[in-house]
CSV table of C-alpha atoms in Angstrom, one decimal:
chain,number,residue,atom,x,y,z
A,19,UNK,CA,28.5,10.4,-34.4
A,20,UNK,CA,24.7,9.9,-34.6
A,21,UNK,CA,23.0,10.4,-31.3
A,22,UNK,CA,19.5,9.7,-30.0
A,23,UNK,CA,18.4,11.5,-26.9
A,24,UNK,CA,15.4,10.8,-24.7
A,25,UNK,CA,14.0,13.0,-22.0
A,26,UNK,CA,13.3,12.9,-19.3
A,27,UNK,CA,15.4,10.0,-18.0
A,28,UNK,CA,12.7,9.0,-15.5
A,29,UNK,CA,9.2,10.2,-14.7
A,30,UNK,CA,6.8,9.6,-11.9
A,31,UNK,CA,3.2,10.1,-12.8
A,32,UNK,CA,0.0,9.8,-10.7
A,33,UNK,CA,-2.4,7.1,-11.9
A,34,UNK,CA,-5.0,8.6,-14.2
A,35,UNK,CA,-2.8,11.5,-15.3
A,36,UNK,CA,-1.6,11.9,-18.8
A,37,UNK,CA,2.0,12.2,-19.7
A,38,UNK,CA,4.4,12.6,-22.6
A,39,UNK,CA,8.1,12.3,-23.3
A,40,UNK,CA,10.5,13.1,-26.1
A,41,UNK,CA,12.9,11.4,-28.4
A,42,UNK,CA,15.4,13.6,-30.4
A,43,UNK,CA,17.2,12.2,-33.3
A,44,UNK,CA,19.3,13.3,-36.4
A,45,UNK,CA,17.1,15.2,-38.9
A,46,UNK,CA,19.2,14.1,-41.9
A,47,UNK,CA,19.1,10.7,-43.7
A,48,UNK,CA,15.9,9.7,-41.9
A,49,UNK,CA,14.4,6.3,-42.6
A,50,UNK,CA,12.3,5.3,-39.6
A,51,UNK,CA,11.8,6.0,-35.9
A,52,UNK,CA,10.9,3.1,-33.6
A,53,UNK,CA,9.2,3.1,-30.1
A,54,UNK,CA,9.4,0.2,-27.7
A,55,UNK,CA,8.1,-0.5,-24.3
A,56,UNK,CA,10.3,-2.6,-22.0
A,57,UNK,CA,8.6,-3.9,-18.8
A,58,UNK,CA,10.8,-5.3,-16.0
A,59,UNK,CA,11.6,-9.0,-16.6
A,60,UNK,CA,10.0,-9.0,-20.0
A,61,UNK,CA,11.2,-8.5,-23.6
A,62,UNK,CA,11.1,-5.0,-25.2
A,63,UNK,CA,7.9,-4.9,-27.2
A,64,UNK,CA,7.5,-2.9,-30.4
A,65,UNK,CA,4.9,-0.1,-30.1
A,66,UNK,CA,5.3,1.9,-33.3
A,67,UNK,CA,7.5,2.2,-36.4
A,68,UNK,CA,7.1,5.6,-37.9
A,69,UNK,CA,8.4,6.7,-41.3
A,70,UNK,CA,6.5,9.7,-42.5
A,71,UNK,CA,6.9,13.3,-41.3
A,72,UNK,CA,3.8,14.4,-39.5
A,73,UNK,CA,2.8,10.8,-38.9
A,74,UNK,CA,0.7,10.0,-35.9
A,75,UNK,CA,0.2,6.5,-34.6
A,76,UNK,CA,-2.1,5.3,-31.9
A,77,UNK,CA,-2.4,2.1,-29.9
A,78,UNK,CA,-5.1,2.2,-27.2
A,79,UNK,CA,-4.1,5.0,-24.8
A,80,UNK,CA,-0.7,5.4,-26.3
A,81,UNK,CA,0.0,7.6,-29.3
A,82,UNK,CA,3.1,9.0,-31.0
A,83,UNK,CA,3.9,11.9,-33.3
A,84,UNK,CA,6.8,12.4,-35.6
A,85,UNK,CA,8.6,15.5,-36.9
A,86,UNK,CA,11.5,14.4,-39.2
A,87,UNK,CA,12.4,18.0,-40.2
A,88,UNK,CA,13.3,19.0,-36.7
A,89,UNK,CA,14.2,15.6,-35.5
A,90,UNK,CA,11.9,14.7,-32.7
A,91,UNK,CA,9.1,12.4,-31.7
A,92,UNK,CA,6.7,12.6,-28.8
A,93,UNK,CA,5.1,9.6,-27.0
A,94,UNK,CA,1.8,10.3,-25.2
A,95,UNK,CA,0.1,8.2,-22.7
A,96,UNK,CA,-3.5,9.2,-21.8
A,97,UNK,CA,-4.9,8.3,-18.4
A,98,UNK,CA,-1.8,6.4,-17.1
A,99,UNK,CA,-2.4,3.0,-15.5
A,100,UNK,CA,-0.1,0.9,-13.3
A,101,UNK,CA,0.5,-1.4,-16.2
A,102,UNK,CA,2.1,1.5,-18.2
A,103,UNK,CA,5.1,1.4,-15.8
A,104,UNK,CA,8.0,0.5,-18.0
A,105,UNK,CA,11.0,1.9,-19.8
A,106,UNK,CA,10.1,3.5,-23.1
A,107,UNK,CA,12.8,3.3,-25.8
A,108,UNK,CA,13.1,5.0,-29.1
A,109,UNK,CA,15.4,4.1,-31.9
A,110,UNK,CA,16.4,5.8,-35.1
A,111,UNK,CA,17.1,4.1,-38.4
A,112,UNK,CA,18.8,6.1,-41.2
A,113,UNK,CA,19.1,5.5,-44.9
A,114,UNK,CA,17.1,2.3,-45.0
A,115,UNK,CA,19.6,0.8,-42.6
A,116,UNK,CA,18.3,-2.0,-40.5
A,117,UNK,CA,20.7,-1.1,-37.7
A,118,UNK,CA,19.0,1.1,-35.1
A,119,UNK,CA,20.6,3.8,-32.9
A,120,UNK,CA,18.9,3.6,-29.5
A,121,UNK,CA,18.1,6.2,-26.9
A,122,UNK,CA,18.8,5.4,-23.3
A,123,UNK,CA,15.1,5.3,-22.5
A,124,UNK,CA,12.6,7.1,-20.3
A,125,UNK,CA,11.6,5.1,-17.2
A,126,UNK,CA,8.0,5.7,-16.4
A,127,UNK,CA,6.7,4.9,-12.9
A,128,UNK,CA,2.9,5.2,-12.3
A,129,UNK,CA,2.0,6.0,-8.7
A,130,UNK,CA,-1.3,4.5,-7.5
B,278,UNK,CA,2.9,-16.8,-31.0
B,279,UNK,CA,6.2,-15.8,-32.7
B,280,UNK,CA,9.2,-15.5,-30.5
B,281,UNK,CA,12.8,-15.1,-29.9
B,282,UNK,CA,14.2,-17.4,-27.2
B,283,UNK,CA,17.4,-16.8,-25.3
B,284,UNK,CA,18.8,-19.9,-23.6
B,285,UNK,CA,19.4,-18.4,-20.1
B,286,UNK,CA,17.8,-15.7,-18.1
B,287,UNK,CA,20.6,-15.4,-15.6
B,288,UNK,CA,24.2,-16.6,-15.9
B,289,UNK,CA,27.2,-16.3,-13.5
B,290,UNK,CA,30.6,-17.0,-15.0
B,291,UNK,CA,34.1,-16.7,-13.8
B,292,UNK,CA,36.7,-14.4,-15.3
B,293,UNK,CA,38.5,-16.1,-18.2
B,294,UNK,CA,35.8,-18.6,-19.0
B,295,UNK,CA,34.4,-19.0,-22.5
B,296,UNK,CA,30.7,-18.1,-22.5
B,297,UNK,CA,28.1,-19.0,-25.0
B,298,UNK,CA,24.8,-17.1,-25.2
B,299,UNK,CA,22.3,-18.8,-27.5
B,300,UNK,CA,19.4,-17.1,-29.4
B,301,UNK,CA,16.7,-18.9,-31.5
B,302,UNK,CA,13.9,-17.3,-33.5
B,303,UNK,CA,11.0,-19.1,-35.1
B,304,UNK,CA,9.9,-16.4,-37.5
B,305,UNK,CA,12.2,-17.1,-40.4
B,306,UNK,CA,13.8,-13.7,-40.1
B,307,UNK,CA,17.0,-13.0,-42.0
B,308,UNK,CA,18.3,-10.3,-39.7
B,309,UNK,CA,19.5,-11.1,-36.1
B,310,UNK,CA,21.2,-8.9,-33.6
B,311,UNK,CA,23.0,-9.0,-30.3
B,312,UNK,CA,22.9,-6.0,-28.0
B,313,UNK,CA,24.1,-5.2,-24.5
B,314,UNK,CA,22.2,-2.9,-22.2
B,315,UNK,CA,23.9,-1.1,-19.4
B,316,UNK,CA,22.3,1.4,-16.9
B,317,UNK,CA,22.0,4.9,-18.4
B,318,UNK,CA,23.0,3.8,-21.9
B,319,UNK,CA,21.0,2.9,-24.9
B,320,UNK,CA,21.2,-0.5,-26.4
B,321,UNK,CA,24.6,-1.0,-27.9
B,322,UNK,CA,25.0,-3.3,-30.9
B,323,UNK,CA,27.7,-6.0,-30.6
B,324,UNK,CA,27.2,-8.0,-33.8
B,325,UNK,CA,24.5,-8.6,-36.3
B,326,UNK,CA,23.9,-11.0,-39.1
B,327,UNK,CA,21.9,-10.6,-42.4
B,328,UNK,CA,22.1,-14.2,-43.4
B,329,UNK,CA,23.4,-17.6,-42.5
B,330,UNK,CA,27.1,-17.6,-42.0
B,331,UNK,CA,27.1,-13.8,-42.4
B,332,UNK,CA,28.3,-11.6,-39.6
B,333,UNK,CA,29.0,-7.9,-39.2
B,334,UNK,CA,30.6,-6.0,-36.4
B,335,UNK,CA,28.5,-3.6,-34.5
B,336,UNK,CA,29.6,-0.7,-32.3
B,337,UNK,CA,31.3,-2.7,-29.6
B,338,UNK,CA,32.5,-6.1,-31.0
B,339,UNK,CA,35.8,-6.3,-28.9
B,340,UNK,CA,35.9,-9.4,-26.8
B,341,UNK,CA,33.0,-11.0,-28.6
B,342,UNK,CA,32.4,-13.3,-31.5
B,343,UNK,CA,29.3,-14.7,-33.1
B,344,UNK,CA,28.2,-17.7,-35.0
B,345,UNK,CA,25.2,-18.2,-37.4
B,346,UNK,CA,25.3,-21.7,-38.8
B,347,UNK,CA,21.5,-21.9,-39.2
B,348,UNK,CA,19.0,-19.2,-40.0
B,349,UNK,CA,17.1,-19.5,-36.8
B,350,UNK,CA,20.1,-19.5,-34.4
B,351,UNK,CA,22.5,-16.7,-33.6
B,352,UNK,CA,25.1,-17.4,-30.9
B,353,UNK,CA,27.2,-14.8,-29.0
B,354,UNK,CA,30.5,-16.0,-27.7
B,355,UNK,CA,32.6,-14.3,-25.0
B,356,UNK,CA,36.0,-15.7,-25.7
B,357,UNK,CA,37.5,-15.0,-22.3
B,358,UNK,CA,34.9,-13.4,-20.0
B,359,UNK,CA,35.9,-10.3,-18.1
B,360,UNK,CA,34.2,-8.3,-15.4
B,361,UNK,CA,33.4,-5.4,-17.7
B,362,UNK,CA,31.3,-7.8,-19.8
B,363,UNK,CA,28.8,-8.0,-16.9
B,364,UNK,CA,25.6,-6.8,-18.5
B,365,UNK,CA,22.2,-7.5,-19.8
B,366,UNK,CA,22.4,-9.2,-23.3
B,367,UNK,CA,19.5,-8.9,-25.7
B,368,UNK,CA,19.0,-10.8,-28.9
B,369,UNK,CA,16.6,-9.5,-31.6
B,370,UNK,CA,15.4,-10.4,-35.0
B,371,UNK,CA,13.6,-8.6,-37.8
B,372,UNK,CA,12.5,-9.4,-41.4
B,373,UNK,CA,13.8,-5.9,-42.3
B,374,UNK,CA,12.0,-2.5,-42.3
B,375,UNK,CA,9.8,-3.5,-39.4
B,376,UNK,CA,9.9,-3.6,-35.7
B,377,UNK,CA,12.3,-5.9,-33.9
B,378,UNK,CA,11.3,-8.9,-31.9
B,379,UNK,CA,13.4,-9.3,-28.8
B,380,UNK,CA,14.3,-12.2,-26.5
B,381,UNK,CA,13.7,-11.8,-22.8
B,382,UNK,CA,17.4,-11.1,-22.2
B,383,UNK,CA,20.3,-12.8,-20.4
B,384,UNK,CA,21.7,-11.1,-17.3
B,385,UNK,CA,25.3,-12.1,-17.3
B,386,UNK,CA,27.5,-11.6,-14.2
B,387,UNK,CA,31.2,-12.2,-14.5
B,388,UNK,CA,33.0,-12.7,-11.2
């Protein structure tokens, strides 16, 4: 059974601080790793789709790295702002399969 | 702005009722998905479709069926709603190999 683990489950961060969290996924038959942000009462929004080992993607203050050999990805948020409060989901795609296997998410709460 | 639209944001139904959840996308995507999301769990795939009139079971299809008569519309049907189907239901679409576009979700409560 393929499993995607995210840690921590939840995180409280002071506004202005930087933070990061982890997504662990199977290291075999890798095709892609997705990151999404899901704000309360909104749709999950795609942040990154990563396919290459060593890849690093950036969108504003948010960046992500990928290690397919050891099966993990980190999401970093620099200088957290209240609007960063959301649940961050990662999902693994194997073997060119469009079906994603999802982690349970990391809920990020930014304290003013 | 491209989008996926789910017909209801909140829905309350009685046990045993037949429930229809509708999802429409305007991006001409081939692939559409229905998920449910429960606290502490990742999104779980109920059914998906790669083309019109095509459907494939996901990880938890029991108690559900789907219909895809037109490319843009993918419907989830709860044949006889039960309390354990109380959940958040999310529809998504993708052209394949890219990020998914999600609807805003339907929070279904079965009483």
